[in-house]
Coordinates of C-alpha atoms and ligand atoms in Angstrom, one line a residue:
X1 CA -11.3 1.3 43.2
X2 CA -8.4 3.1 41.6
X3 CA -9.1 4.1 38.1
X4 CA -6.9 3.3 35.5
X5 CA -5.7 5.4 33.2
X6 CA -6.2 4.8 29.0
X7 CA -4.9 6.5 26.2
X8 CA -6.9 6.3 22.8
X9 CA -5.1 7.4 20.5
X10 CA -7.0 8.4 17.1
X11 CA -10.2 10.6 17.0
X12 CA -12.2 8.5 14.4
X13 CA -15.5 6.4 15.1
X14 CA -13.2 3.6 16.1
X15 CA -11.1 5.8 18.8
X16 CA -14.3 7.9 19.9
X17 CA -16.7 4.6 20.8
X18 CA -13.6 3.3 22.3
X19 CA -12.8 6.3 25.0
X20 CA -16.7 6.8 25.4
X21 CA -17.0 2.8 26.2
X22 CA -13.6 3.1 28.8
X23 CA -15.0 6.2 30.6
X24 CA -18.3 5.1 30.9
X25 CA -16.5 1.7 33.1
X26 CA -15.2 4.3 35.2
X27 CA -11.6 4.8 33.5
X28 CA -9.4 8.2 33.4
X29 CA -9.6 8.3 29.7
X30 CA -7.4 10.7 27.4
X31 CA -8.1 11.3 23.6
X32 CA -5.3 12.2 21.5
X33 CA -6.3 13.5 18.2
X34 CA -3.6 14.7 15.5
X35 CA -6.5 16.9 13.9
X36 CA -7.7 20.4 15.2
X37 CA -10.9 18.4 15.4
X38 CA -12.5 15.3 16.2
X39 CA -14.3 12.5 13.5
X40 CA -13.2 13.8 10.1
X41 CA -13.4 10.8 7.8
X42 CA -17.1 10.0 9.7
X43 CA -18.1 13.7 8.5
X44 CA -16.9 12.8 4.8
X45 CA -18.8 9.3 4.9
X46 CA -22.1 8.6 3.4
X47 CA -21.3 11.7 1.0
X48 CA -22.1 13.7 4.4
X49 CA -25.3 11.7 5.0
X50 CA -23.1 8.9 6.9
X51 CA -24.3 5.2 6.4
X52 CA -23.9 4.5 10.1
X53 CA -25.0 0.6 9.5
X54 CA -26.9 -1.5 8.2
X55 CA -29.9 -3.9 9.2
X56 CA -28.7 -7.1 7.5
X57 CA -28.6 -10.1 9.9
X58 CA -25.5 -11.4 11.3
X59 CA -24.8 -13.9 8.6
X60 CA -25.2 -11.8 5.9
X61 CA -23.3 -8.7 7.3
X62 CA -20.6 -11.1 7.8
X63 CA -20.3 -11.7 3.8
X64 CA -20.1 -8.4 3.4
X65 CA -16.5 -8.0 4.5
X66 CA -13.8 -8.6 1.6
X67 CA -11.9 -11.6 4.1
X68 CA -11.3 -12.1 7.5
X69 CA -15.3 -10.7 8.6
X70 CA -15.3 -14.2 11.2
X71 CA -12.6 -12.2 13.2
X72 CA -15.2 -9.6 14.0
X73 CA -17.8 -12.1 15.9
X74 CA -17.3 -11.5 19.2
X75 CA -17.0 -7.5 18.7
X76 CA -20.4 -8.1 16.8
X77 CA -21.8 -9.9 19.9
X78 CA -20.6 -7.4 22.1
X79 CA -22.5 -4.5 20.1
X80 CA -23.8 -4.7 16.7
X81 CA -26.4 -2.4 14.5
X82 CA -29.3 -2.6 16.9
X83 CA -27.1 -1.6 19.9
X84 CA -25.7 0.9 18.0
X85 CA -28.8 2.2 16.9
X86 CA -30.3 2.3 20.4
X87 CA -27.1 4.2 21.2
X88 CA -28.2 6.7 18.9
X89 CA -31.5 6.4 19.4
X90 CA -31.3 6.8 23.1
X91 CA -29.7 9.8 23.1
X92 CA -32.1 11.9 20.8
X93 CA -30.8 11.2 17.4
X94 CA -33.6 9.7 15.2
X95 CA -32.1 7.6 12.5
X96 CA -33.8 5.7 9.2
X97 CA -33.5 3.1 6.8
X98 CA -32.9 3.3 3.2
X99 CA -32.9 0.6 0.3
X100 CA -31.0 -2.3 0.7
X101 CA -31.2 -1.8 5.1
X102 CA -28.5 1.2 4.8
X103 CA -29.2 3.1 8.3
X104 CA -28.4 6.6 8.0
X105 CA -29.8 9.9 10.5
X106 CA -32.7 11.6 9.7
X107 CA -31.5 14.4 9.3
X108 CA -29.0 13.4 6.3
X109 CA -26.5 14.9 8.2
X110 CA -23.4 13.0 9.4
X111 CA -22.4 16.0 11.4
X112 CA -25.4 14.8 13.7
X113 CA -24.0 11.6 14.2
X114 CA -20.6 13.5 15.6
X115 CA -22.4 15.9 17.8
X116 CA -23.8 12.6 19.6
X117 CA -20.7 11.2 20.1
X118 CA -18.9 14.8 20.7
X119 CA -21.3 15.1 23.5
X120 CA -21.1 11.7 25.1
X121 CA -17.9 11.8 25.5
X122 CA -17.9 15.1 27.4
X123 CA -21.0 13.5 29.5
X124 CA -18.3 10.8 30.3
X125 CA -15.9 12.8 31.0
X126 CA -13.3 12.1 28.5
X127 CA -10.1 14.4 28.4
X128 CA -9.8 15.1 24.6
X129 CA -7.0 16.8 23.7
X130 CA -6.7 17.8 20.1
X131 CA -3.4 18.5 17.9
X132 CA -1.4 15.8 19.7
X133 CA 0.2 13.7 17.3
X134 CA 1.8 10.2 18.6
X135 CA 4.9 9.1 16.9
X136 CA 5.6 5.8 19.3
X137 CA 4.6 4.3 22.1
X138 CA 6.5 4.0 25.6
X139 CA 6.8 -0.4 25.8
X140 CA 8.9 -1.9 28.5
X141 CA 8.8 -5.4 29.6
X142 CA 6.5 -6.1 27.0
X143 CA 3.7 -4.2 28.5
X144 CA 2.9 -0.5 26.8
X145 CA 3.1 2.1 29.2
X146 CA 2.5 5.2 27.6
X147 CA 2.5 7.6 24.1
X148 CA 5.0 9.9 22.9
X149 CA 3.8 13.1 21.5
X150 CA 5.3 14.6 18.4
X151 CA 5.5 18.1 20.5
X152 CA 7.9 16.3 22.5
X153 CA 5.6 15.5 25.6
X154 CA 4.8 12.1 26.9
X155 CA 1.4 11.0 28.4
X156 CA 2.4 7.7 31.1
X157 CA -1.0 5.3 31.1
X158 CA -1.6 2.3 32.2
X159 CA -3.4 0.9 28.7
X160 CA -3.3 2.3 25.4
X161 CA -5.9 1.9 22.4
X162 CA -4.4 2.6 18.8
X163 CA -7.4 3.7 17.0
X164 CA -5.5 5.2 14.3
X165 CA -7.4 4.4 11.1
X166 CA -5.6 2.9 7.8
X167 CA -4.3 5.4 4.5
X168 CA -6.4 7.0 2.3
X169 CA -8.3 10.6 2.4
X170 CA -4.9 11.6 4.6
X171 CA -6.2 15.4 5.1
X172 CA -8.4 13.8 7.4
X173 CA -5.8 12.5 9.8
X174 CA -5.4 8.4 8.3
X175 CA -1.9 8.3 7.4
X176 CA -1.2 4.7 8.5
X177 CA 1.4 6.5 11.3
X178 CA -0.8 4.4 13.6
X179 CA -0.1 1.0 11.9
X180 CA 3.8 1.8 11.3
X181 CA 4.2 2.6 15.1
X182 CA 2.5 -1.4 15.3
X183 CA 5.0 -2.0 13.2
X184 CA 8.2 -0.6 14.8
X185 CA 6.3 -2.6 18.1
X186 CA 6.7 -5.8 16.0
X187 CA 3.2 -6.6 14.6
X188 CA 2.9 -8.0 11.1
X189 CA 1.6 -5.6 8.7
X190 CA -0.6 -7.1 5.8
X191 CA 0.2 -5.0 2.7
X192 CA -1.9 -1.5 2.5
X193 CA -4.2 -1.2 -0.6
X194 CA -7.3 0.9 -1.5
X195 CA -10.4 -0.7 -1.0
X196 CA -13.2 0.7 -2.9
X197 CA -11.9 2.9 -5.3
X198 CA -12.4 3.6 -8.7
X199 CA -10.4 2.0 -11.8
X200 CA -8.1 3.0 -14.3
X201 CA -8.3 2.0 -17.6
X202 CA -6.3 2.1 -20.4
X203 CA -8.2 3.6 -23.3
X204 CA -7.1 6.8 -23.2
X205 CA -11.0 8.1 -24.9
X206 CA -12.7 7.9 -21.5
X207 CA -11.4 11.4 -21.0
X208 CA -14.0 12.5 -23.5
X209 CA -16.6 11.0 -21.3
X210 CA -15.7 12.6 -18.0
X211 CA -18.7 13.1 -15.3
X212 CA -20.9 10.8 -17.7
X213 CA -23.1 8.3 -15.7
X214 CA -24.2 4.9 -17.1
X215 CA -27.1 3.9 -15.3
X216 CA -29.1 0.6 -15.8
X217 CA -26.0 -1.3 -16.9
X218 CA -24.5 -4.2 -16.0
X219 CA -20.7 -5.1 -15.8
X220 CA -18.4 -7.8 -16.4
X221 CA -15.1 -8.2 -15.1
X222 CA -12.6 -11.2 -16.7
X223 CA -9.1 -12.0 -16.5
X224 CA -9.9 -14.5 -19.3
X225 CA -10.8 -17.5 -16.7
X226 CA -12.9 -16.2 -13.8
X227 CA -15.9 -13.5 -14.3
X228 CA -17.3 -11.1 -11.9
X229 CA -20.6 -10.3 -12.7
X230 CA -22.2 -7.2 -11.3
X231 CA -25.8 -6.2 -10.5
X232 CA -28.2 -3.7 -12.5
X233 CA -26.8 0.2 -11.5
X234 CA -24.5 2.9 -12.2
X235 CA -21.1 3.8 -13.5
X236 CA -19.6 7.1 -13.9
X237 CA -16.6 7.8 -16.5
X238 CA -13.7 9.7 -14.1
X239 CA -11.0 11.2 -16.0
X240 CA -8.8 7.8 -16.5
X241 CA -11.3 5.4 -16.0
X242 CA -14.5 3.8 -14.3
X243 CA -16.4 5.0 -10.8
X244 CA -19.3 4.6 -9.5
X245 CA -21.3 2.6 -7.1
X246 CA -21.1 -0.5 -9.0
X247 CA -17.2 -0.5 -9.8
X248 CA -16.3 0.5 -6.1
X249 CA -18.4 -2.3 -4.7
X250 CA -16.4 -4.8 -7.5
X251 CA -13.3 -3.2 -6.7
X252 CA -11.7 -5.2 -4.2
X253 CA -12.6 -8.6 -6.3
X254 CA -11.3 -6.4 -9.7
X255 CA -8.1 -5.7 -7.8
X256 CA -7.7 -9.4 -6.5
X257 CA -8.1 -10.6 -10.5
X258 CA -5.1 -8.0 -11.7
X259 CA -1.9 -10.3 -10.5
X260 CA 1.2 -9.1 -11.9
X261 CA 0.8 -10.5 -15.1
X262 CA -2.6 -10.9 -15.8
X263 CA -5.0 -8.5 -18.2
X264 CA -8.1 -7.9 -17.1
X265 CA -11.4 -6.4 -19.1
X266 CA -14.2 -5.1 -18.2
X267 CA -17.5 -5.4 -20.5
X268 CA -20.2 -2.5 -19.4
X269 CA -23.3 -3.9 -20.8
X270 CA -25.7 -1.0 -22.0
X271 CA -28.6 -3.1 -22.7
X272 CA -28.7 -5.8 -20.1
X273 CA -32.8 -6.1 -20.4
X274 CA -32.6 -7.0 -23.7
X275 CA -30.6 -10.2 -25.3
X276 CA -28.9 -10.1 -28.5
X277 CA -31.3 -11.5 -30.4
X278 CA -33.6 -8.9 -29.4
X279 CA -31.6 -5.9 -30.2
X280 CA -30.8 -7.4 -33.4
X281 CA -34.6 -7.4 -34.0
X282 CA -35.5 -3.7 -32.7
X283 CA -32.3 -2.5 -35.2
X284 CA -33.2 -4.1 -38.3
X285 CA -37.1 -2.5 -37.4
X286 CA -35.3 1.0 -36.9
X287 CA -32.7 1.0 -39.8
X288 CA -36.0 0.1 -41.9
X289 CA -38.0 3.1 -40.4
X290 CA -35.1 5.4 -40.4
X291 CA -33.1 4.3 -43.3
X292 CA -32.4 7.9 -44.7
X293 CA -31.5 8.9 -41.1
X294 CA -27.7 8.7 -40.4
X295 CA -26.5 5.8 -37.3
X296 CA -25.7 8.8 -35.1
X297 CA -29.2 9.8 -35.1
X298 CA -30.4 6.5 -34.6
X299 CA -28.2 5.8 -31.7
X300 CA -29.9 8.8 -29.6
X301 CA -32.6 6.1 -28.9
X302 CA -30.0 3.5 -27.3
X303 CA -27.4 5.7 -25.8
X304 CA -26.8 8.6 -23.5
X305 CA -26.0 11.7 -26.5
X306 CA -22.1 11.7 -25.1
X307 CA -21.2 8.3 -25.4
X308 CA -22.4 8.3 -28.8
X309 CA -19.8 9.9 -30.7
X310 CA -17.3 7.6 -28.4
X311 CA -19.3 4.8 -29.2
X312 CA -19.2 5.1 -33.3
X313 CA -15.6 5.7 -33.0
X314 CA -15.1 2.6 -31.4
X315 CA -17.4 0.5 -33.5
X316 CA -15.0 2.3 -37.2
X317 CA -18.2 3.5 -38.3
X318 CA -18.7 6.4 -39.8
X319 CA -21.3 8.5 -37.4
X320 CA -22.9 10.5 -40.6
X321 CA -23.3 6.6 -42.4
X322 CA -27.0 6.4 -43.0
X323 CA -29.0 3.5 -42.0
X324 CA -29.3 1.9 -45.2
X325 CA -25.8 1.4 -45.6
X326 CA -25.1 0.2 -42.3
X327 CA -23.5 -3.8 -43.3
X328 CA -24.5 -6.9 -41.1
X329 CA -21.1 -6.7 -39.6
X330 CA -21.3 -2.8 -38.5
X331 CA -24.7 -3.7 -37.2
X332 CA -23.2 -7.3 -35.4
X333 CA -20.3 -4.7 -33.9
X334 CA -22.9 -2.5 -32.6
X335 CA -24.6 -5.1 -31.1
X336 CA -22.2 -6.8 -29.6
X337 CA -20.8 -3.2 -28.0
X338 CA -23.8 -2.4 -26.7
X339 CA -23.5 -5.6 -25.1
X340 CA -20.1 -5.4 -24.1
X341 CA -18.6 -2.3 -24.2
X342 CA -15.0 -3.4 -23.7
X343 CA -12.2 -1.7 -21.4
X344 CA -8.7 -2.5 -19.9
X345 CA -8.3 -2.4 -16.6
X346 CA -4.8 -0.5 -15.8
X347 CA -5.5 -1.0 -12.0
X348 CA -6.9 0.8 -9.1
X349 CA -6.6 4.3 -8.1
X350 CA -3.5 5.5 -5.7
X351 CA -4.3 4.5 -2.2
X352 CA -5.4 7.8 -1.0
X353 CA -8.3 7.5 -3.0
X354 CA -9.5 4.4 -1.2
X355 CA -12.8 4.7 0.9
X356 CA -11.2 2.1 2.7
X357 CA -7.7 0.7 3.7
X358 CA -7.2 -2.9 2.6
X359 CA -4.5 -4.2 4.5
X360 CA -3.0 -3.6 8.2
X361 CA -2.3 -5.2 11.3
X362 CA -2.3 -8.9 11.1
X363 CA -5.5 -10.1 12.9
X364 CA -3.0 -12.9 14.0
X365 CA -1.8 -10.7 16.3
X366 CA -5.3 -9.5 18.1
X367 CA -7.4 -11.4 20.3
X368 CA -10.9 -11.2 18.2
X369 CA -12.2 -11.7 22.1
X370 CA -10.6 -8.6 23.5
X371 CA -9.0 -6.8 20.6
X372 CA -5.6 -6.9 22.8
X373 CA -2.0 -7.0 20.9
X374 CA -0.8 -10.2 21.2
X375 CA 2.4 -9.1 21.6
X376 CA 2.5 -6.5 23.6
X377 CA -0.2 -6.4 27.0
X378 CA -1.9 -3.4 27.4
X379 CA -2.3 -2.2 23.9
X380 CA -5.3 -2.8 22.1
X381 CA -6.4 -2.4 18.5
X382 CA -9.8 -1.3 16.5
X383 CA -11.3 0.3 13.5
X384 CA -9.5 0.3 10.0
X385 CA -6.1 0.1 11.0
X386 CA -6.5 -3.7 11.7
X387 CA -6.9 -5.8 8.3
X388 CA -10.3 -5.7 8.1
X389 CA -12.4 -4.1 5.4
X390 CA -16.2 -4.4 4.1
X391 CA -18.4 -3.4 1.1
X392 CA -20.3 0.0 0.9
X393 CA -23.3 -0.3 3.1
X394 CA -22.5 1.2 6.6
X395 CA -20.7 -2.5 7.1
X396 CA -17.0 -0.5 7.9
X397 CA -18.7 2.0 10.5
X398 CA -19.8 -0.6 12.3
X399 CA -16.7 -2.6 12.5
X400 CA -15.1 0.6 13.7
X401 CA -18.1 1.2 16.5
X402 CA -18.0 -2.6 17.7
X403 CA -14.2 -3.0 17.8
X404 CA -14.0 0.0 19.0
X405 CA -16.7 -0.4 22.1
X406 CA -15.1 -4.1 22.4
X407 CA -11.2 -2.0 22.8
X408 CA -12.5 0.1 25.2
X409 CA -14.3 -2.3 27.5
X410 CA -11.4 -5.0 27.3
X411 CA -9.0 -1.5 28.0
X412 CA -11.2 -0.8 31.0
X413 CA -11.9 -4.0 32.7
X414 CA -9.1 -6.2 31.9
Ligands
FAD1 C1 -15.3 9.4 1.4 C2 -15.6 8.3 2.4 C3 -16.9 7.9 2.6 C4 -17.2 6.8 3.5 N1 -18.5 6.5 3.7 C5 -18.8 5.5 4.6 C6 -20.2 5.2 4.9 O1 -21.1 5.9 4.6 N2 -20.4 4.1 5.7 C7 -19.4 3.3 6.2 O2 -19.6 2.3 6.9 N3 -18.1 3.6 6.0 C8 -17.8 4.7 5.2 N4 -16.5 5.0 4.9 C9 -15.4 4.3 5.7 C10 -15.4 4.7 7.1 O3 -15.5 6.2 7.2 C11 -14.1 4.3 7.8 O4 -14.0 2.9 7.7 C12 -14.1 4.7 9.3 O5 -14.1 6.1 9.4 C13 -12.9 4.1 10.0 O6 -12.9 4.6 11.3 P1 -11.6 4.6 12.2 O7 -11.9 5.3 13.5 O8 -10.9 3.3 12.2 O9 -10.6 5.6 11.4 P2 -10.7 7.1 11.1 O10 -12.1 7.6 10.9 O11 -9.8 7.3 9.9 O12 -10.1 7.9 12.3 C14 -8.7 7.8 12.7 C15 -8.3 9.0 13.5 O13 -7.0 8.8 14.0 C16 -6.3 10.1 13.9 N5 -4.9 9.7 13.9 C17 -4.2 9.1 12.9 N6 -2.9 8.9 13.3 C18 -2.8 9.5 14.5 C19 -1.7 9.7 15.3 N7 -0.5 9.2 15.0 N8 -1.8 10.4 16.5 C20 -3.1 10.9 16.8 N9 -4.2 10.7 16.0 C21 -4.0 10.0 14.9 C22 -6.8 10.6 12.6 O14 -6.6 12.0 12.5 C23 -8.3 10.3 12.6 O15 -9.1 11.3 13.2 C24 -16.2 6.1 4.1 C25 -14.9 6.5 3.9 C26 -14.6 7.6 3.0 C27 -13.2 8.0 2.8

């Protein structure tokens, strides 16, 4: 049999599982990666660790993606977490599972992860070539034909596989040129936004509490109608606004609240474990014990020592005000702050920030069965360029693996 001949274009998880899938099918498969080196963004991931996956069943992993998660089914069929664990697995790399069935290596090194696949695709024998930049692919009679380099060169194939990634952390190589070369080809482009990413906020005080983390809190997200209620865990002040685990998971649904002209708060509560009847309780008890003792002194029991000055400013009481002169109304304002610590959501983050790409090619335009452009035969999509995007979990590796494997296979055997 003749082999084909496949271009991936994009270096990534997506692009690597892809060219390692088409090779091993027997295909003449070329790499081009715009980087010096391969897997970048899958070196950042996980805070280095890289969340490969995770364990949840299919159902439930589906829900995890912010829309459009039904499009990935048949890529999930194809390979999902336990085949990309075996893949893994079966060639040396021992992996483990963390709280809430994150997969990660054991070695808490994502760098691991890349060796495996740096080595597979050499096994293989892939033709990676590095520092190769496409600016546009070669289409005629509606069938792509080949990629044009930036030096100038052109590489003539038979399929091509845009693996480009979507538009944040750009130093690692995602600069959306993949998805405005789908463009220029035709394909709809859903609007690009940052997926979870932190928020801005308009009270300009949150400077003062840069780098301090909130944990066992709770938020509360409203636009005045509809709520979003968080879980129990963490926030971290930034500079401008709110981070965290919690307010990057809540991002996406934060961002969907703040249309044009809508405001939208969000109340951190401090004490979720306790209700306000109870807190009212435990302060009357302390102000009693303490009375001679000023409010600032008392609040090093209830709140983290920076937030405190912060918090009494917010409250217009006087920090130094002792106990016994603290009115039912200061002591209903501190209550109800500690309840609901109240913010303004400016809006996300710029783009770059974005773990993820929200956004990208219309899945309109991609057979979910074979991840081939419906507009143009030959070419085939996967990973984050197309407009698909999860929570934090491992849930956007694995789209990139299975679309990816899904790419390469269709590439290869269509
Ligand atoms: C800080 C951070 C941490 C993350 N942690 C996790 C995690 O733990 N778990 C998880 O599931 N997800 C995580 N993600 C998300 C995950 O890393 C991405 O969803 C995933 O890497 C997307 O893979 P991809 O192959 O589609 O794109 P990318 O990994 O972005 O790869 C795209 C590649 O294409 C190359 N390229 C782009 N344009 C061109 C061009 N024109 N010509 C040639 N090459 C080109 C780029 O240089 C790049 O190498 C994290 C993301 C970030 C930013």
């Amino acid at each position: 049999m003749e082999k084909i001949k496949i271009v991936v274009v994009g270096g990534g998880s997506a692009g690597m599982m892809a060219a390692i899938r088409a090779a091993a099918l027997g295909q003449e498969v070329i790499l081009l990666e715009k980087k010096s080196a391969l897997g970048n963004k899958l070196l950042l991931s996980g805070k280095g660790r890289c969340n490969l996956t995770n364990t949840e069943d299919l159902p439930n992993f589906l829900k995890r993606f912010s829309k459009n998660g039904d499009f990935l089914r048949d890529a999930f069929k194809k390979f999902f977490n336990q085949e990309l664990i075996s893949f893994f697995e079966q060639r040396g790399l021992k992996l483990k599972i963390e709280r809430q069935k994150r997969v990660f290596p054991q070695s808490d090194r994502s760098a691991s992860i890349l060796n495996v696949l740096e080595d597979e695709l050499v096994k293989v024998g892939v033709q990676v070539i590095c520092r190769s930049k496409v600016v546009d692919l070669i289409v005629s009679g509606g069938r792509a034909k080949g990629a044009r380099l930036e030096n100038g060169r052109n590489i003539l194939c038979e399929r091509i596989i845009l693996a480009s990634g979507g538009a944040s952390y750009s130093f690692t190589g995602s600069d959306a040129s993949g998805i405005n070369i789908a463009k220029r080809l035709g394909h709809v482009i859903v609007p690009l936004q940052a997926g979870l990413i932190p928020l801005d906020v308009k009270q300009n005080y949150v400077k003062k509490l840069e780098g301090l983390t909130l944990r066992n809190i709770t938020l509360k997200f409203s636009d005045g109608k509809r709520q979003i209620i968080s879980e129990i865990g963490e926030l971290i002040f930034t500079s401008s606004g709110i981070s965290g685990p919690l307010v990057i998971t809540l991002s996406g649904k934060a961002i969907d609240l703040l249309a044009p002209d809508k405001t939208v708060f969000v109340d951190i509560d401090l004490k979720p474990a306790l209700s306000i009847q109870q807190l009212d309780a435990r302060l009357l008890r302390e102000f009693k014990l303490n009375s001679k003792k000023s409010i600032k002194h008392l609040l090093k029991e209830l709140l983290p020592l920076r937030l405190i000055m912060v918090f009494a400013a917010v409250a217009g009481i006087d920090p130094l005000k002792k106990c016994s002169q603290i009115t039912q109304k200061e002591r209903e304002k501190i209550i109800s702050l500690l309840k609901g610590f109240h913010l303004e959501i400016s809006g996300p983050r710029p783009i770059e920030e974005g773990m993820v790409t929200r956004g990208g090619v219309s899945l309109k335009q991609i057979d979910p069965r074979t991840m081939e452009s419906r507009l143009v035969k030959g070419l085939y999509f996967c990973g984050e360029m197309m407009d698909v995007d999860a929570d934090t979990g491992g849930f956007n590796l694995q789209a990139a693996f299975s679309t990816g494997y899904l790419a390469g296979e269709s590439a290869a055997l269509s």
